[in-house]
Amino acid sequence: ANDTIVFDPSILANGSDTMKIEFPIIFNHGLTIKGLFLGGDTLYLSGQDTSRIFYMDFEGVSGVEMYLEDLAIIEGQQYVSELSQSKEHGGAIMAYNLTVLSIKNCGFFDNHTSGAGIGGAIFARSCKAIYLLNCDIKRNGTDSVRVYKGSGGFLATSRSDSIFVSSSKFSKNKTNGSGGAIAAYSAVLQIESS
């Protein structure tokens, strides 16, 4: 079973706060992370418009599952110089070769890629199943001005199998390419109540 990280609500004793991320958090095994995005005071994880938040590279490793719950992920930023650099995409999260990427009750606000980047908030490559459940997704985008034009203002996938989206709200996500919110290359995309 996955280890679990739970943020202590007492850190919000004085109201909402922001954890400033200066370098991406790199994972070396599957985890469940439970944050403090619960409808009242919130702990925001901010890339400060200079950094990605999470880096999940499990190339060559099988059976890895990541569960993100009640997280508010904001201001992730990733510059990508060449479209072929697949592990450089994703403004807030890069996920590679996961069996499960489950994102539940999370908020993604103001995350972006630039240059040749795709996946304004999330880029997922070679993931078996991606679940997006009851999330609030606003103002994410790919800010490419190059010939690649970017794709997937919120989420872009490559060589992934399936994406299931339920009870999630999307607004003001943008890209100069395809998929203002989601660009699902080669993945089966199912959306309900969103």
PDB file of C-alpha atoms in Angstrom:
ATOM      1  CA  ALA A   1       0.000   0.000   0.000  1.00  0.00           C
ATOM      2  CA  ASN A   2       1.044   3.587  -0.585  1.00  0.00           C
ATOM      3  CA  ASP A   3       2.437   5.742   2.192  1.00  0.00           C
ATOM      4  CA  THR A   4       0.212   8.705   3.050  1.00  0.00           C
ATOM      5  CA  ILE A   5       1.155  12.334   3.697  1.00  0.00           C
ATOM      6  CA  VAL A   6      -1.511  14.370   5.487  1.00  0.00           C
ATOM      7  CA  PHE A   7      -1.199  18.114   6.081  1.00  0.00           C
ATOM      8  CA  ASP A   8      -2.093  19.103   9.645  1.00  0.00           C
ATOM      9  CA  PRO A   9      -5.067  21.541   9.734  1.00  0.00           C
ATOM     10  CA  SER A  10      -3.442  23.422  12.631  1.00  0.00           C
ATOM     11  CA  ILE A  11      -1.066  25.096  10.167  1.00  0.00           C
ATOM     12  CA  LEU A  12      -4.071  27.157   9.059  1.00  0.00           C
ATOM     13  CA  ALA A  13      -4.850  28.422  12.557  1.00  0.00           C
ATOM     14  CA  ASN A  14      -4.471  31.994  11.288  1.00  0.00           C
ATOM     15  CA  GLY A  15      -6.353  31.463   8.013  1.00  0.00           C
ATOM     16  CA  SER A  16      -5.330  30.480   4.503  1.00  0.00           C
ATOM     17  CA  ASP A  17      -1.631  30.250   3.738  1.00  0.00           C
ATOM     18  CA  THR A  18       0.723  29.463   0.864  1.00  0.00           C
ATOM     19  CA  MET A  19       3.563  26.964   0.712  1.00  0.00           C
ATOM     20  CA  LYS A  20       6.065  28.383  -1.769  1.00  0.00           C
ATOM     21  CA  ILE A  21       7.741  25.735  -3.915  1.00  0.00           C
ATOM     22  CA  GLU A  22      11.159  26.767  -5.303  1.00  0.00           C
ATOM     23  CA  PHE A  23      12.086  23.427  -6.904  1.00  0.00           C
ATOM     24  CA  PRO A  24       9.829  20.553  -8.016  1.00  0.00           C
ATOM     25  CA  ILE A  25       9.091  17.888  -5.416  1.00  0.00           C
ATOM     26  CA  ILE A  26      10.459  14.631  -6.864  1.00  0.00           C
ATOM     27  CA  PHE A  27       8.790  11.323  -5.992  1.00  0.00           C
ATOM     28  CA  ASN A  28      10.585   7.970  -5.883  1.00  0.00           C
ATOM     29  CA  HIS A  29       7.581   5.771  -4.966  1.00  0.00           C
ATOM     30  CA  GLY A  30       3.800   5.871  -4.957  1.00  0.00           C
ATOM     31  CA  LEU A  31       2.062   8.092  -2.403  1.00  0.00           C
ATOM     32  CA  THR A  32      -1.258   9.411  -1.221  1.00  0.00           C
ATOM     33  CA  ILE A  33      -1.118  13.135  -0.423  1.00  0.00           C
ATOM     34  CA  LYS A  34      -4.007  14.795   1.408  1.00  0.00           C
ATOM     35  CA  GLY A  35      -3.957  18.573   1.503  1.00  0.00           C
ATOM     36  CA  LEU A  36      -6.068  21.369   2.933  1.00  0.00           C
ATOM     37  CA  PHE A  37      -8.426  22.463   0.149  1.00  0.00           C
ATOM     38  CA  LEU A  38     -11.645  21.777   1.997  1.00  0.00           C
ATOM     39  CA  GLY A  39     -13.935  24.691   1.173  1.00  0.00           C
ATOM     40  CA  GLY A  40     -12.755  27.093   3.897  1.00  0.00           C
ATOM     41  CA  ASP A  41      -9.242  28.147   4.804  1.00  0.00           C
ATOM     42  CA  THR A  42      -6.836  26.657   2.297  1.00  0.00           C
ATOM     43  CA  LEU A  43      -3.181  25.716   2.078  1.00  0.00           C
ATOM     44  CA  TYR A  44      -2.015  26.632  -1.421  1.00  0.00           C
ATOM     45  CA  LEU A  45       0.996  24.957  -3.031  1.00  0.00           C
ATOM     46  CA  SER A  46       2.519  27.645  -5.255  1.00  0.00           C
ATOM     47  CA  GLY A  47       5.246  27.353  -7.861  1.00  0.00           C
ATOM     48  CA  GLN A  48       5.462  31.170  -7.728  1.00  0.00           C
ATOM     49  CA  ASP A  49       5.297  31.287 -11.541  1.00  0.00           C
ATOM     50  CA  THR A  50       8.880  29.967 -11.627  1.00  0.00           C
ATOM     51  CA  SER A  51       8.687  26.241 -10.772  1.00  0.00           C
ATOM     52  CA  ARG A  52       6.735  23.075 -11.385  1.00  0.00           C
ATOM     53  CA  ILE A  53       5.184  21.558  -8.203  1.00  0.00           C
ATOM     54  CA  PHE A  54       5.452  17.738  -8.598  1.00  0.00           C
ATOM     55  CA  TYR A  55       7.755  15.562 -10.740  1.00  0.00           C
ATOM     56  CA  MET A  56       6.749  11.879 -11.005  1.00  0.00           C
ATOM     57  CA  ASP A  57       9.127   9.994 -13.308  1.00  0.00           C
ATOM     58  CA  PHE A  58       8.688   6.224 -13.027  1.00  0.00           C
ATOM     59  CA  GLU A  59      10.114   5.162 -16.370  1.00  0.00           C
ATOM     60  CA  GLY A  60      11.087   1.476 -16.099  1.00  0.00           C
ATOM     61  CA  VAL A  61       9.080   0.968 -12.881  1.00  0.00           C
ATOM     62  CA  SER A  62       5.715  -0.811 -12.882  1.00  0.00           C
ATOM     63  CA  GLY A  63       2.657  -0.655 -10.669  1.00  0.00           C
ATOM     64  CA  VAL A  64       3.122   2.868  -9.256  1.00  0.00           C
ATOM     65  CA  GLU A  65      -0.015   4.645  -8.048  1.00  0.00           C
ATOM     66  CA  MET A  66      -0.313   8.311  -7.015  1.00  0.00           C
ATOM     67  CA  TYR A  67      -3.339   9.725  -5.209  1.00  0.00           C
ATOM     68  CA  LEU A  68      -3.700  13.491  -4.763  1.00  0.00           C
ATOM     69  CA  GLU A  69      -6.581  14.696  -2.599  1.00  0.00           C
ATOM     70  CA  ASP A  70      -7.730  18.102  -1.345  1.00  0.00           C
ATOM     71  CA  LEU A  71      -4.766  19.978  -2.822  1.00  0.00           C
ATOM     72  CA  ALA A  72      -4.786  23.558  -4.131  1.00  0.00           C
ATOM     73  CA  ILE A  73      -2.039  23.762  -6.759  1.00  0.00           C
ATOM     74  CA  ILE A  74      -1.333  27.235  -8.098  1.00  0.00           C
ATOM     75  CA  GLU A  75       1.143  29.210 -10.192  1.00  0.00           C
ATOM     76  CA  GLY A  76       3.138  26.245 -11.500  1.00  0.00           C
ATOM     77  CA  GLN A  77       5.315  27.278 -14.424  1.00  0.00           C
ATOM     78  CA  GLN A  78       7.507  25.269 -16.788  1.00  0.00           C
ATOM     79  CA  TYR A  79       9.465  26.447 -19.829  1.00  0.00           C
ATOM     80  CA  VAL A  80      10.117  23.820 -22.522  1.00  0.00           C
ATOM     81  CA  SER A  81      12.588  24.531 -25.306  1.00  0.00           C
ATOM     82  CA  GLU A  82      11.728  21.584 -27.608  1.00  0.00           C
ATOM     83  CA  LEU A  83       8.470  19.649 -28.065  1.00  0.00           C
ATOM     84  CA  SER A  84      10.367  16.312 -28.031  1.00  0.00           C
ATOM     85  CA  GLN A  85      11.475  16.816 -24.405  1.00  0.00           C
ATOM     86  CA  SER A  86       8.549  14.832 -22.985  1.00  0.00           C
ATOM     87  CA  LYS A  87       9.680  14.900 -19.347  1.00  0.00           C
ATOM     88  CA  GLU A  88       9.834  18.689 -19.383  1.00  0.00           C
ATOM     89  CA  HIS A  89       6.132  19.309 -20.068  1.00  0.00           C
ATOM     90  CA  GLY A  90       3.451  20.075 -17.470  1.00  0.00           C
ATOM     91  CA  GLY A  91       3.316  23.423 -15.691  1.00  0.00           C
ATOM     92  CA  ALA A  92       2.496  21.958 -12.260  1.00  0.00           C
ATOM     93  CA  ILE A  93       2.807  18.163 -12.599  1.00  0.00           C
ATOM     94  CA  MET A  94       4.785  15.824 -14.845  1.00  0.00           C
ATOM     95  CA  ALA A  95       3.642  12.180 -14.506  1.00  0.00           C
ATOM     96  CA  TYR A  96       5.434   9.384 -16.377  1.00  0.00           C
ATOM     97  CA  ASN A  97       4.513   5.688 -16.406  1.00  0.00           C
ATOM     98  CA  LEU A  98       1.961   5.544 -13.581  1.00  0.00           C
ATOM     99  CA  THR A  99      -0.556   2.738 -13.262  1.00  0.00           C
ATOM    100  CA  VAL A 100      -2.954   5.169 -11.541  1.00  0.00           C
ATOM    101  CA  LEU A 101      -2.941   8.949 -11.261  1.00  0.00           C
ATOM    102  CA  SER A 102      -5.972   9.879  -9.165  1.00  0.00           C
ATOM    103  CA  ILE A 103      -6.763  13.543  -8.478  1.00  0.00           C
ATOM    104  CA  LYS A 104      -9.741  14.146  -6.191  1.00  0.00           C
ATOM    105  CA  ASN A 105     -11.220  17.322  -4.682  1.00  0.00           C
ATOM    106  CA  CYS A 106      -8.308  19.438  -5.932  1.00  0.00           C
ATOM    107  CA  GLY A 107      -8.005  22.947  -7.320  1.00  0.00           C
ATOM    108  CA  PHE A 108      -5.650  23.910 -10.141  1.00  0.00           C
ATOM    109  CA  PHE A 109      -5.346  27.656 -10.683  1.00  0.00           C
ATOM    110  CA  ASP A 110      -3.025  29.748 -12.884  1.00  0.00           C
ATOM    111  CA  ASN A 111      -0.575  27.017 -13.957  1.00  0.00           C
ATOM    112  CA  HIS A 112       1.227  27.400 -17.300  1.00  0.00           C
ATOM    113  CA  THR A 113       3.814  26.106 -19.701  1.00  0.00           C
ATOM    114  CA  SER A 114       5.705  28.313 -22.123  1.00  0.00           C
ATOM    115  CA  GLY A 115       8.038  27.856 -25.054  1.00  0.00           C
ATOM    116  CA  ALA A 116       7.155  24.508 -26.663  1.00  0.00           C
ATOM    117  CA  GLY A 117       5.364  23.258 -23.537  1.00  0.00           C
ATOM    118  CA  ILE A 118       2.118  21.286 -23.464  1.00  0.00           C
ATOM    119  CA  GLY A 119      -0.117  20.522 -20.497  1.00  0.00           C
ATOM    120  CA  GLY A 120      -0.555  23.871 -18.768  1.00  0.00           C
ATOM    121  CA  ALA A 121      -1.050  22.187 -15.390  1.00  0.00           C
ATOM    122  CA  ILE A 122      -0.443  18.459 -16.015  1.00  0.00           C
ATOM    123  CA  PHE A 123       1.427  16.382 -18.569  1.00  0.00           C
ATOM    124  CA  ALA A 124       0.919  12.611 -18.320  1.00  0.00           C
ATOM    125  CA  ARG A 125       2.839  10.163 -20.492  1.00  0.00           C
ATOM    126  CA  SER A 126       2.426   6.372 -20.528  1.00  0.00           C
ATOM    127  CA  CYS A 127      -0.082   6.389 -17.659  1.00  0.00           C
ATOM    128  CA  LYS A 128      -2.637   3.570 -17.538  1.00  0.00           C
ATOM    129  CA  ALA A 129      -5.529   5.358 -15.830  1.00  0.00           C
ATOM    130  CA  ILE A 130      -6.031   9.026 -14.934  1.00  0.00           C
ATOM    131  CA  TYR A 131      -8.947  10.029 -12.702  1.00  0.00           C
ATOM    132  CA  LEU A 132     -10.083  13.607 -12.174  1.00  0.00           C
ATOM    133  CA  LEU A 133     -12.876  13.746  -9.619  1.00  0.00           C
ATOM    134  CA  ASN A 134     -14.681  16.802  -8.212  1.00  0.00           C
ATOM    135  CA  CYS A 135     -11.942  19.279  -9.113  1.00  0.00           C
ATOM    136  CA  ASP A 136     -11.980  23.027  -9.784  1.00  0.00           C
ATOM    137  CA  ILE A 137      -9.793  23.983 -12.744  1.00  0.00           C
ATOM    138  CA  LYS A 138      -9.327  27.645 -13.690  1.00  0.00           C
ATOM    139  CA  ARG A 139      -7.006  29.852 -15.737  1.00  0.00           C
ATOM    140  CA  ASN A 140      -4.444  27.215 -16.690  1.00  0.00           C
ATOM    141  CA  GLY A 141      -2.803  27.405 -20.086  1.00  0.00           C
ATOM    142  CA  THR A 142      -0.024  26.900 -22.557  1.00  0.00           C
ATOM    143  CA  ASP A 143       1.574  30.208 -23.413  1.00  0.00           C
ATOM    144  CA  SER A 144       3.496  29.020 -26.443  1.00  0.00           C
ATOM    145  CA  VAL A 145       4.120  31.549 -29.185  1.00  0.00           C
ATOM    146  CA  ARG A 146       6.197  29.101 -31.197  1.00  0.00           C
ATOM    147  CA  VAL A 147       5.187  26.889 -34.080  1.00  0.00           C
ATOM    148  CA  TYR A 148       4.239  24.079 -31.655  1.00  0.00           C
ATOM    149  CA  LYS A 149       1.396  26.276 -30.306  1.00  0.00           C
ATOM    150  CA  GLY A 150       1.027  24.182 -27.156  1.00  0.00           C
ATOM    151  CA  SER A 151      -1.844  21.804 -26.391  1.00  0.00           C
ATOM    152  CA  GLY A 152      -3.935  20.960 -23.382  1.00  0.00           C
ATOM    153  CA  GLY A 153      -4.490  24.165 -21.438  1.00  0.00           C
ATOM    154  CA  PHE A 154      -5.005  22.067 -18.293  1.00  0.00           C
ATOM    155  CA  LEU A 155      -3.995  18.475 -19.178  1.00  0.00           C
ATOM    156  CA  ALA A 156      -2.108  16.909 -22.061  1.00  0.00           C
ATOM    157  CA  THR A 157      -1.469  13.188 -22.376  1.00  0.00           C
ATOM    158  CA  SER A 158       0.751  11.067 -24.586  1.00  0.00           C
ATOM    159  CA  ARG A 159       0.628   7.264 -24.838  1.00  0.00           C
ATOM    160  CA  SER A 160      -1.750   7.069 -21.886  1.00  0.00           C
ATOM    161  CA  ASP A 161      -4.697   4.643 -21.883  1.00  0.00           C
ATOM    162  CA  SER A 162      -7.698   6.290 -20.250  1.00  0.00           C
ATOM    163  CA  ILE A 163      -8.893   9.512 -18.623  1.00  0.00           C
ATOM    164  CA  PHE A 164     -12.049   9.655 -16.522  1.00  0.00           C
ATOM    165  CA  VAL A 165     -13.406  13.077 -15.510  1.00  0.00           C
ATOM    166  CA  SER A 166     -16.369  13.450 -13.156  1.00  0.00           C
ATOM    167  CA  SER A 167     -18.067  16.368 -11.367  1.00  0.00           C
ATOM    168  CA  SER A 168     -15.289  18.822 -12.232  1.00  0.00           C
ATOM    169  CA  LYS A 169     -15.526  22.494 -13.192  1.00  0.00           C
ATOM    170  CA  PHE A 170     -13.413  24.002 -15.979  1.00  0.00           C
ATOM    171  CA  SER A 171     -13.197  27.718 -16.733  1.00  0.00           C
ATOM    172  CA  LYS A 172     -10.864  30.091 -18.563  1.00  0.00           C
ATOM    173  CA  ASN A 173      -8.271  27.456 -19.475  1.00  0.00           C
ATOM    174  CA  LYS A 174      -6.570  28.224 -22.775  1.00  0.00           C
ATOM    175  CA  THR A 175      -4.083  27.148 -25.376  1.00  0.00           C
ATOM    176  CA  ASN A 176      -2.944  28.306 -28.793  1.00  0.00           C
ATOM    177  CA  GLY A 177      -3.089  24.689 -29.964  1.00  0.00           C
ATOM    178  CA  SER A 178      -5.676  21.955 -29.427  1.00  0.00           C
ATOM    179  CA  GLY A 179      -7.625  21.173 -26.271  1.00  0.00           C
ATOM    180  CA  GLY A 180      -8.314  24.350 -24.316  1.00  0.00           C
ATOM    181  CA  ALA A 181      -8.763  22.184 -21.230  1.00  0.00           C
ATOM    182  CA  ILE A 182      -7.714  18.634 -22.212  1.00  0.00           C
ATOM    183  CA  ALA A 183      -5.675  17.254 -25.113  1.00  0.00           C
ATOM    184  CA  ALA A 184      -6.002  13.458 -24.890  1.00  0.00           C
ATOM    185  CA  TYR A 185      -3.641  12.020 -27.467  1.00  0.00           C
ATOM    186  CA  SER A 186      -4.259   8.269 -27.883  1.00  0.00           C
ATOM    187  CA  ALA A 187      -6.256   8.062 -24.624  1.00  0.00           C
ATOM    188  CA  VAL A 188      -9.925   7.172 -24.213  1.00  0.00           C
ATOM    189  CA  LEU A 189     -11.545  10.220 -22.577  1.00  0.00           C
ATOM    190  CA  GLN A 190     -14.782   9.855 -20.595  1.00  0.00           C
ATOM    191  CA  ILE A 191     -16.440  12.927 -19.049  1.00  0.00           C
ATOM    192  CA  GLU A 192     -19.548  13.014 -16.897  1.00  0.00           C
ATOM    193  CA  SER A 193     -21.308  15.715 -14.867  1.00  0.00           C
ATOM    194  CA  SER A 194     -18.636  18.300 -15.664  1.00  0.00           C
TER     195      SER A 194
END
